[in-house]
Coordinates of C-alpha atoms and ligand atoms in Angstrom, one line a residue:
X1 CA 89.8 116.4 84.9
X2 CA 90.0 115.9 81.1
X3 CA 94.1 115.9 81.6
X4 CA 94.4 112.4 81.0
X5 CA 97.8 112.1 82.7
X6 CA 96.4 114.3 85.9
X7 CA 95.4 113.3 89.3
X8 CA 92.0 113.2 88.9
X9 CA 90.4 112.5 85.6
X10 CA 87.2 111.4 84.0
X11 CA 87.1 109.7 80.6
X12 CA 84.6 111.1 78.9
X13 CA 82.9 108.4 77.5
X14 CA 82.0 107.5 81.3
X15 CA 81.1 110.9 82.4
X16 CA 77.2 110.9 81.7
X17 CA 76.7 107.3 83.8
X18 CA 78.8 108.9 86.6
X19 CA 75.8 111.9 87.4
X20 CA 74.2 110.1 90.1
X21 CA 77.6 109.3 91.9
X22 CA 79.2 112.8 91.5
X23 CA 75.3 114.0 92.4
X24 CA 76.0 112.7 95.7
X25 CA 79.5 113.3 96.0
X26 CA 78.8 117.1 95.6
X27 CA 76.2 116.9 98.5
X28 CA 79.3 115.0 100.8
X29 CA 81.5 118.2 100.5
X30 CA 79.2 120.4 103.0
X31 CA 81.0 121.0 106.9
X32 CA 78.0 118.8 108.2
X33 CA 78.4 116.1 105.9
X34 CA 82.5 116.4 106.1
X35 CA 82.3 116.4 110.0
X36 CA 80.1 113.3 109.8
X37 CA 82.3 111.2 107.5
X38 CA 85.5 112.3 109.4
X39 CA 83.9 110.7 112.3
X40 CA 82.7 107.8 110.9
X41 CA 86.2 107.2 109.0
X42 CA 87.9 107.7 112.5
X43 CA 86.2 105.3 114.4
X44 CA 86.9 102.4 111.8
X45 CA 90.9 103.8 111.3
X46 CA 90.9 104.1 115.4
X47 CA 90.5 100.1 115.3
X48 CA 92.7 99.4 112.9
X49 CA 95.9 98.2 114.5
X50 CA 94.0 96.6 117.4
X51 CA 92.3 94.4 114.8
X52 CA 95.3 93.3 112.4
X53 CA 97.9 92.9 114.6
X54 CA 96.7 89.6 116.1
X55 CA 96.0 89.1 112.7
X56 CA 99.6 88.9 111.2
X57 CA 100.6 87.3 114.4
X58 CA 98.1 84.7 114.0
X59 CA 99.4 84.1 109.9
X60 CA 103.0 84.4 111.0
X61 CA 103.8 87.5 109.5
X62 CA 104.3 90.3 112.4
X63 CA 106.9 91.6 110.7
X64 CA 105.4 92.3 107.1
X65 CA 104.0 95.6 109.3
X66 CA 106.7 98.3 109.2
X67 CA 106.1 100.8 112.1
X68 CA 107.9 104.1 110.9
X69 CA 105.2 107.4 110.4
X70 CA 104.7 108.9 106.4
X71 CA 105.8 112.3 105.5
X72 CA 103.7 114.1 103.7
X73 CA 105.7 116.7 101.8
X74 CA 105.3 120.2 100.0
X75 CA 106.9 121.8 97.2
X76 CA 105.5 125.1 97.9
X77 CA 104.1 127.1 101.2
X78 CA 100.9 128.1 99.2
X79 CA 100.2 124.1 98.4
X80 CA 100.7 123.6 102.4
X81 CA 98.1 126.8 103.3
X82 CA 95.6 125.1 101.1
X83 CA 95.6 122.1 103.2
X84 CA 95.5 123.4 106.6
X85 CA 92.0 122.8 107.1
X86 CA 92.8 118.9 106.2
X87 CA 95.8 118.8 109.0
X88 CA 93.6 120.2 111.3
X89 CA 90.3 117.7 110.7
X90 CA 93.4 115.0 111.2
X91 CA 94.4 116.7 114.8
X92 CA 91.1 116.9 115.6
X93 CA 90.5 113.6 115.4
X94 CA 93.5 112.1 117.1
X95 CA 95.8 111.6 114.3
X96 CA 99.5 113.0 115.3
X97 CA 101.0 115.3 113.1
X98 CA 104.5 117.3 113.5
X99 CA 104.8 120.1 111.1
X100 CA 108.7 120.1 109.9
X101 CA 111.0 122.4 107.9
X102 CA 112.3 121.2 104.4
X103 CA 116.0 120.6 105.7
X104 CA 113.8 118.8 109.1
X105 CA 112.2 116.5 106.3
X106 CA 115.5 115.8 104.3
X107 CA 117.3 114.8 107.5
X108 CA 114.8 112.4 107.9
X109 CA 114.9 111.2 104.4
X110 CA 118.3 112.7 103.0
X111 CA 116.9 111.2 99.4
X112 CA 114.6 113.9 99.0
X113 CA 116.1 116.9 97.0
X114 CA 115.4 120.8 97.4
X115 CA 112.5 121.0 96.4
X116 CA 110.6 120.0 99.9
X117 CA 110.2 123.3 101.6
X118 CA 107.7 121.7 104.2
X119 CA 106.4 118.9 105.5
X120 CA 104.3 117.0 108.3
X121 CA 105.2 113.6 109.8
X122 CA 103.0 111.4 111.2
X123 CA 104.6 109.3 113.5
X124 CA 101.5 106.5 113.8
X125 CA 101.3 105.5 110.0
X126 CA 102.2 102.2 108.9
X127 CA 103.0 100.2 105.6
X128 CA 103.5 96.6 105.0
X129 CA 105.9 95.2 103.5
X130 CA 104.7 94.0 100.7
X131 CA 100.8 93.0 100.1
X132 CA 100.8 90.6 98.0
X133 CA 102.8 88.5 100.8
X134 CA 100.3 89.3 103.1
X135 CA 96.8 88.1 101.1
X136 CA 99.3 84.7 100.1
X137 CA 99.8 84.5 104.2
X138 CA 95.6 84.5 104.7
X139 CA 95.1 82.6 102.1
X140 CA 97.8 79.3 103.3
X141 CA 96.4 80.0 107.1
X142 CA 93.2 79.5 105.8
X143 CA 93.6 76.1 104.0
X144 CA 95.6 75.3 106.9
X145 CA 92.6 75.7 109.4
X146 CA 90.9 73.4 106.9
X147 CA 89.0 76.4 105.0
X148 CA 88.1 75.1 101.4
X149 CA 88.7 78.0 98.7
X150 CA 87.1 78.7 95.4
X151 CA 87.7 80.2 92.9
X152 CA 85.0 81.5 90.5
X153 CA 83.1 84.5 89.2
X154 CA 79.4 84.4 91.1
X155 CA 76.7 86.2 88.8
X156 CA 73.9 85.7 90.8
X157 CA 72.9 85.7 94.4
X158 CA 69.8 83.6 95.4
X159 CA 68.7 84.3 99.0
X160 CA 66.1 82.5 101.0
X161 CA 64.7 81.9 103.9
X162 CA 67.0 78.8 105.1
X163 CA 69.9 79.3 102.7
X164 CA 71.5 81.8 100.1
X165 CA 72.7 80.2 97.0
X166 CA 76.0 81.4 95.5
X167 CA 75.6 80.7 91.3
X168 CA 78.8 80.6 89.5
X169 CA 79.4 81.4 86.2
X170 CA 78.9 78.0 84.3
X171 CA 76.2 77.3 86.7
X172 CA 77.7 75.8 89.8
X173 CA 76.5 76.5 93.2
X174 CA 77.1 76.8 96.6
X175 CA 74.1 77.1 99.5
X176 CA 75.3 78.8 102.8
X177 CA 74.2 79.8 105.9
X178 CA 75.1 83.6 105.2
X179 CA 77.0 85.1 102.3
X180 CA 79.1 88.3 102.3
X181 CA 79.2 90.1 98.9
X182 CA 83.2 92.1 99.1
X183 CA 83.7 92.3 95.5
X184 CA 85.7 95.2 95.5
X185 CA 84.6 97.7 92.9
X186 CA 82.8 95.0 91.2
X187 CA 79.9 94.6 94.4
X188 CA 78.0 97.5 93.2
X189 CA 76.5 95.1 90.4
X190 CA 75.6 92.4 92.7
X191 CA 74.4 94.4 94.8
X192 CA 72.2 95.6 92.9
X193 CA 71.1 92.2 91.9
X194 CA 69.7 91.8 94.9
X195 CA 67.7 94.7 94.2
X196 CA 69.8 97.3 96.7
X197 CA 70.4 101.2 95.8
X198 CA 74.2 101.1 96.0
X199 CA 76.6 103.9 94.7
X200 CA 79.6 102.4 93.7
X201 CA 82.4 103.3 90.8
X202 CA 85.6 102.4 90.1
X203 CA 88.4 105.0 90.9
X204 CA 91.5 103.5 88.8
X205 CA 94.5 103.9 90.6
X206 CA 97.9 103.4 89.1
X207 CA 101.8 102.2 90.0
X208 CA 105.1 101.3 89.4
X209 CA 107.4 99.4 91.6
X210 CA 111.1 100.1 91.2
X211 CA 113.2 96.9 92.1
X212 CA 116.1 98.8 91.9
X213 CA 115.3 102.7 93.0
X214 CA 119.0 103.9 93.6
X215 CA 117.5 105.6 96.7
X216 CA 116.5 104.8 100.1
X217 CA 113.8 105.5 101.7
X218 CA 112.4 105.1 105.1
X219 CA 108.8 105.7 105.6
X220 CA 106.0 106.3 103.1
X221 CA 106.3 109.6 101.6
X222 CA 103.4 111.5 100.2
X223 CA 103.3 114.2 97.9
X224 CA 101.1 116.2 98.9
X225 CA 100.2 118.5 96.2
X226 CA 100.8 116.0 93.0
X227 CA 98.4 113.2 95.3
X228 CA 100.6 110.6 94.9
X229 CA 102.7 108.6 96.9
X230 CA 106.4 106.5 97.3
X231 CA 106.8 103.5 99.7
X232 CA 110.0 101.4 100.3
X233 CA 108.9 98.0 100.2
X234 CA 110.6 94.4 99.8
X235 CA 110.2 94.2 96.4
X236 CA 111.1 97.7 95.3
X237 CA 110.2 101.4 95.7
X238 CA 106.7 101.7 94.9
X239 CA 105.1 104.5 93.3
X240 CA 101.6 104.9 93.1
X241 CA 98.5 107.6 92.9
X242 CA 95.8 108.6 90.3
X243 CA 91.9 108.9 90.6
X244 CA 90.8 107.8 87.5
X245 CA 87.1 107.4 86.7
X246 CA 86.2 105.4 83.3
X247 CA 84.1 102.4 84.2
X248 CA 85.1 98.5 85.2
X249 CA 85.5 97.9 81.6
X250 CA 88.1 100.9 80.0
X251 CA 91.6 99.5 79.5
X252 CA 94.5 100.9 81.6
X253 CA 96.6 103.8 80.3
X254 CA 99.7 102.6 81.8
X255 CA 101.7 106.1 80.6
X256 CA 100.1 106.9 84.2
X257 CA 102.3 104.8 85.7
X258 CA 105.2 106.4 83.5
X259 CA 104.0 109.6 84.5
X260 CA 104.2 109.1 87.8
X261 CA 107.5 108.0 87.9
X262 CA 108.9 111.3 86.3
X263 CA 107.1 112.7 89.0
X264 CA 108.8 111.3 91.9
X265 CA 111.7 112.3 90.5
X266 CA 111.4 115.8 91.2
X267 CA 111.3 114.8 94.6
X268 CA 114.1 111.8 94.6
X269 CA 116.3 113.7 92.4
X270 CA 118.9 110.5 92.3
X271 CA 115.8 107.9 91.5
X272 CA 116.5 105.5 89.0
X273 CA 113.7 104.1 86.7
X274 CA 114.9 101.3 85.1
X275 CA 112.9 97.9 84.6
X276 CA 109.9 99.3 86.6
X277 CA 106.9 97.0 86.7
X278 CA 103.5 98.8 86.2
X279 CA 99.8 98.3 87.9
X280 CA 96.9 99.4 87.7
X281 CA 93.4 98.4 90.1
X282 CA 90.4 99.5 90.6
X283 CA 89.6 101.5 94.2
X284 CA 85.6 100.6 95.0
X285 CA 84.8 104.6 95.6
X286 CA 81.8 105.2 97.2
X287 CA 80.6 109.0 97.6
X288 CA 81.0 109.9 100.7
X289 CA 84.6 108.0 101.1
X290 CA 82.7 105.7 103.7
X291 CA 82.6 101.9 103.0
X292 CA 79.4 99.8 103.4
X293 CA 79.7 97.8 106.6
X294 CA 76.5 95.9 107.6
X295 CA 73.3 93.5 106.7
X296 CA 71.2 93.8 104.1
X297 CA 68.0 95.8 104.8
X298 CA 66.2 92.7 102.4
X299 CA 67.9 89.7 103.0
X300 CA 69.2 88.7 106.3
X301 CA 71.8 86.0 105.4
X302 CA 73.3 88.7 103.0
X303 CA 76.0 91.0 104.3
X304 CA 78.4 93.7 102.6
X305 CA 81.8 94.4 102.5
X306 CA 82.8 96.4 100.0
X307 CA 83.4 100.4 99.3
X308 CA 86.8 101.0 101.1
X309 CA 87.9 103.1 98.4
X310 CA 91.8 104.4 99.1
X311 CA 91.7 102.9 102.5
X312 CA 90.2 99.1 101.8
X313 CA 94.6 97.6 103.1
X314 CA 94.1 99.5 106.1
X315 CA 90.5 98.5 107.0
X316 CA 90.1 95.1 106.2
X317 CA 90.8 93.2 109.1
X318 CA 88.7 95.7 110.8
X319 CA 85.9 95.2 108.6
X320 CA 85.9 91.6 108.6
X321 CA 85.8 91.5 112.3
X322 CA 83.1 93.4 112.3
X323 CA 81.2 91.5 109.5
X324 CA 82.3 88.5 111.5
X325 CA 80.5 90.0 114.8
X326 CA 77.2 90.8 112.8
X327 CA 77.2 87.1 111.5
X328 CA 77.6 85.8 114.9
X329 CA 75.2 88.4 116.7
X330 CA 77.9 89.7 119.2
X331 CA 77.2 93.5 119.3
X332 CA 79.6 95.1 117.4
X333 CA 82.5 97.6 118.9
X334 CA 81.2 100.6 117.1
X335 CA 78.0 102.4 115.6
X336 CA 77.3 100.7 112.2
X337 CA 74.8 103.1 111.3
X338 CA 77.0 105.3 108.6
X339 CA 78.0 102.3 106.5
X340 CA 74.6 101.1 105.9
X341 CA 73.9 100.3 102.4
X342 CA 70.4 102.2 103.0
X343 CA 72.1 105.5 103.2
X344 CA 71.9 105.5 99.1
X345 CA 68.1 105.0 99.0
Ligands
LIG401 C1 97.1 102.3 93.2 C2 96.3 101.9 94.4 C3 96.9 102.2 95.6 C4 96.3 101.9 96.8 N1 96.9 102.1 98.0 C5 96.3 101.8 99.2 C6 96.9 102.0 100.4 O1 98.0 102.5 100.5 N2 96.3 101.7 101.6 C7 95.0 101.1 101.5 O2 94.5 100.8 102.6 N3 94.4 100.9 100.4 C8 95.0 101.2 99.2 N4 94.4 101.0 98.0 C9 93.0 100.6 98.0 C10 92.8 99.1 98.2 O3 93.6 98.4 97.2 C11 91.3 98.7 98.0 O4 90.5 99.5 98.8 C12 91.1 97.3 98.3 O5 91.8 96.4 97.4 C13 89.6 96.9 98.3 O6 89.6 95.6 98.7 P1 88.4 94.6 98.4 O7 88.7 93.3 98.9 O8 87.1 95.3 98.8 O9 88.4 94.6 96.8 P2 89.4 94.0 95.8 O10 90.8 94.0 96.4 O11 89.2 94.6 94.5 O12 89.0 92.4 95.7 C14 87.7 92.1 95.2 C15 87.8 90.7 94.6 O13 86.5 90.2 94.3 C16 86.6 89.5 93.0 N5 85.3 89.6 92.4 C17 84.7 90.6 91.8 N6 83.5 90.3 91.3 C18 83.3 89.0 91.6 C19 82.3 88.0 91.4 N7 81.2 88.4 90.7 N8 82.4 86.8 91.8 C20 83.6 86.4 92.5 N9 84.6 87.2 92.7 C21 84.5 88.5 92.3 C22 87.7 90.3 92.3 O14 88.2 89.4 91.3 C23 88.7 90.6 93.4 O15 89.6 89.5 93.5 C24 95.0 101.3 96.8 C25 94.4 101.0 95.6 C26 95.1 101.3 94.4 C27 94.4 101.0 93.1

């Protein structure tokens, strides 16, 4: 954890503020508690594709969805034993998953060398295209419809009983009917603004996107024992993992990105890593890996959005139909009860 390059590390400056967080985390990691989540997380990522494929339909952009499995892969058989118990909470709960041989796994991907001795496809995964194309597709559809956008930092959050008042930084504001705080890793703070318990940190994730890889790839692969992933998209071969916890504020250590790229190259032997572009962002990590989907317990015109850690792509059309259903008072299509901000108190 104190490898600074690893896949998981805390900066140590951050550590004492993270107790209450990892407090909880600790208490997630019973079988009760792990067979509760793993349900909850299903019955959101069972939605999924029902909810954003009218979506990009509806914003033009069908084909920004590509529609061919991820292969998690293994450098060794023990790496694979260790994570039988994962595969098999993923059968359990309707996921596919086809265990292949190493020379299985690099006809399906001839760019991976021979070091894959195993592997396990899973046929109903998904990756778009390129995200950045796809928030830029909402955002014109929504001006389109006639939707007004601002842009703005809010600091505070003034509910009442015929309005909630948005109030920006430099003192603007905006009165609403109902107000939905998805601030990403930042929602914690306003959340607890409006007096809430909420357990939110920022889980720093890191990439670099290859314009010009040198090697094709088909589907997203996953490396299964480094936790960290490569996906083929329009504007290059992506690379991207780390779990870094340090705060909102700590600057990026972009030799992660770096690092990350030598890495893959144990796997893509022929990768090229010229003129890479790097990232880094901030996953909104709650505890128990479940976002917070619901009303607030104080304040009626108040809802959240927010906490979709490594998952928040793949759930967000689900979770803003379901925010929308709330708002409207249409019962929703599944249990809310696990994402409820209360669950912190
Ligand atoms: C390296 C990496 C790889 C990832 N890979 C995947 C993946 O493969 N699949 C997947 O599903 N997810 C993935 N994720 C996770 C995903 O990116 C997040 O879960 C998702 O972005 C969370 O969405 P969000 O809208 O809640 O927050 P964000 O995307 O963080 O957006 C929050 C927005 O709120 C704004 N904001 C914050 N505070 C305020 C304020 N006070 N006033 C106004 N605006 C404010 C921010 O500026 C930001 O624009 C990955 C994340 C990382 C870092």
């Amino acid at each position: 954890m104190l490898d600074s390059l690893g896949p998981l590390s805390v900066r140590p400056l951050h550590a004492p503020k993270l107790i209450p967080w990892l407090t909880r985390f600790a208490r997630s990691g019973t079988p009760q508690e792990t067979e509760r989540i793993s349900r909850a997380l299903s019955a959101l990522n069972a939605r999924v594709y029902e909810d954003l494929i009218p979506l990009l339909k509806d914003i033009g952009l069908s084909g920004e969805l590509r529609s061919h499995g991820a292969l998690s892969v293994y450098e060794s058989e023990e790496g694979y034993a260790r994570d039988s118990a994962e595969w098999e909470c993923k059968r359990s709960r309707g996921v596919m998953v086809q265990e292949i041989s190493g020379e299985e796994a690099r006809r399906l991907e001839p760019s991976l060398g021979r070091i894959v001795c195993r592997a396990v496809l899973m046929p109903q995964w998904s990756h778009m295209n390129d995200p950045k194309r796809l928030v830029h597709g909402i955002r014109e559809s929504l001006l389109r419809n006639g939707i007004s956008l601002r842009q703005g930092d809010v600091t505070r959050i003034e509910p009442g009983p015929d309005c909630v008042s948005l109030i920006f930084d430099g003192g603007h504001r905006i009165s609403t009917e109902h107000a939905v705080v998805a601030a990403g890793a930042w929602s914690g703070v306003l959340a607890r603004r409006l007096g809430e318990k909420a357990l939110l940190e920022s889980e720093r994730g890191y990439n670099a996107t290859l314009p010009n890889s040198g090697v094709v790839v088909h589907r997203q692969l996953i490396f299964a024992e480094r936790k960290f992933v490569a996906t083929p998209m329009s504007c290059g071969l992506r690379i991207g993992g780390a779990a870094e916890f340090g705060g909102l504020n700590a600057r990026a250590n972009f030799r992660r990105s770096r690092a990350l790229v030598e890495l893959a190259r144990r796997y893509l032997p022929d990768l090229e890593t010229e003129g890479g572009t790097y990232w880094a962002g901030h996953r909104p990590a709650t505890p128990d890996s479940l976002p917070v989907i619901g009303a607030s317990p104080r304040h009626p015109r108040v809802f959240y959005a927010f906490g979709h850690g490594h998952l928040g792509l793949t759930q967000a059309a689900t979770t803003g139909r379901l925010i929308a259903d709330l708002i409207m008072r249409k019962l929703p299509p599944i249990d809310l009860s696990p994402y409820d901000i209360g669950r912190f108190n």
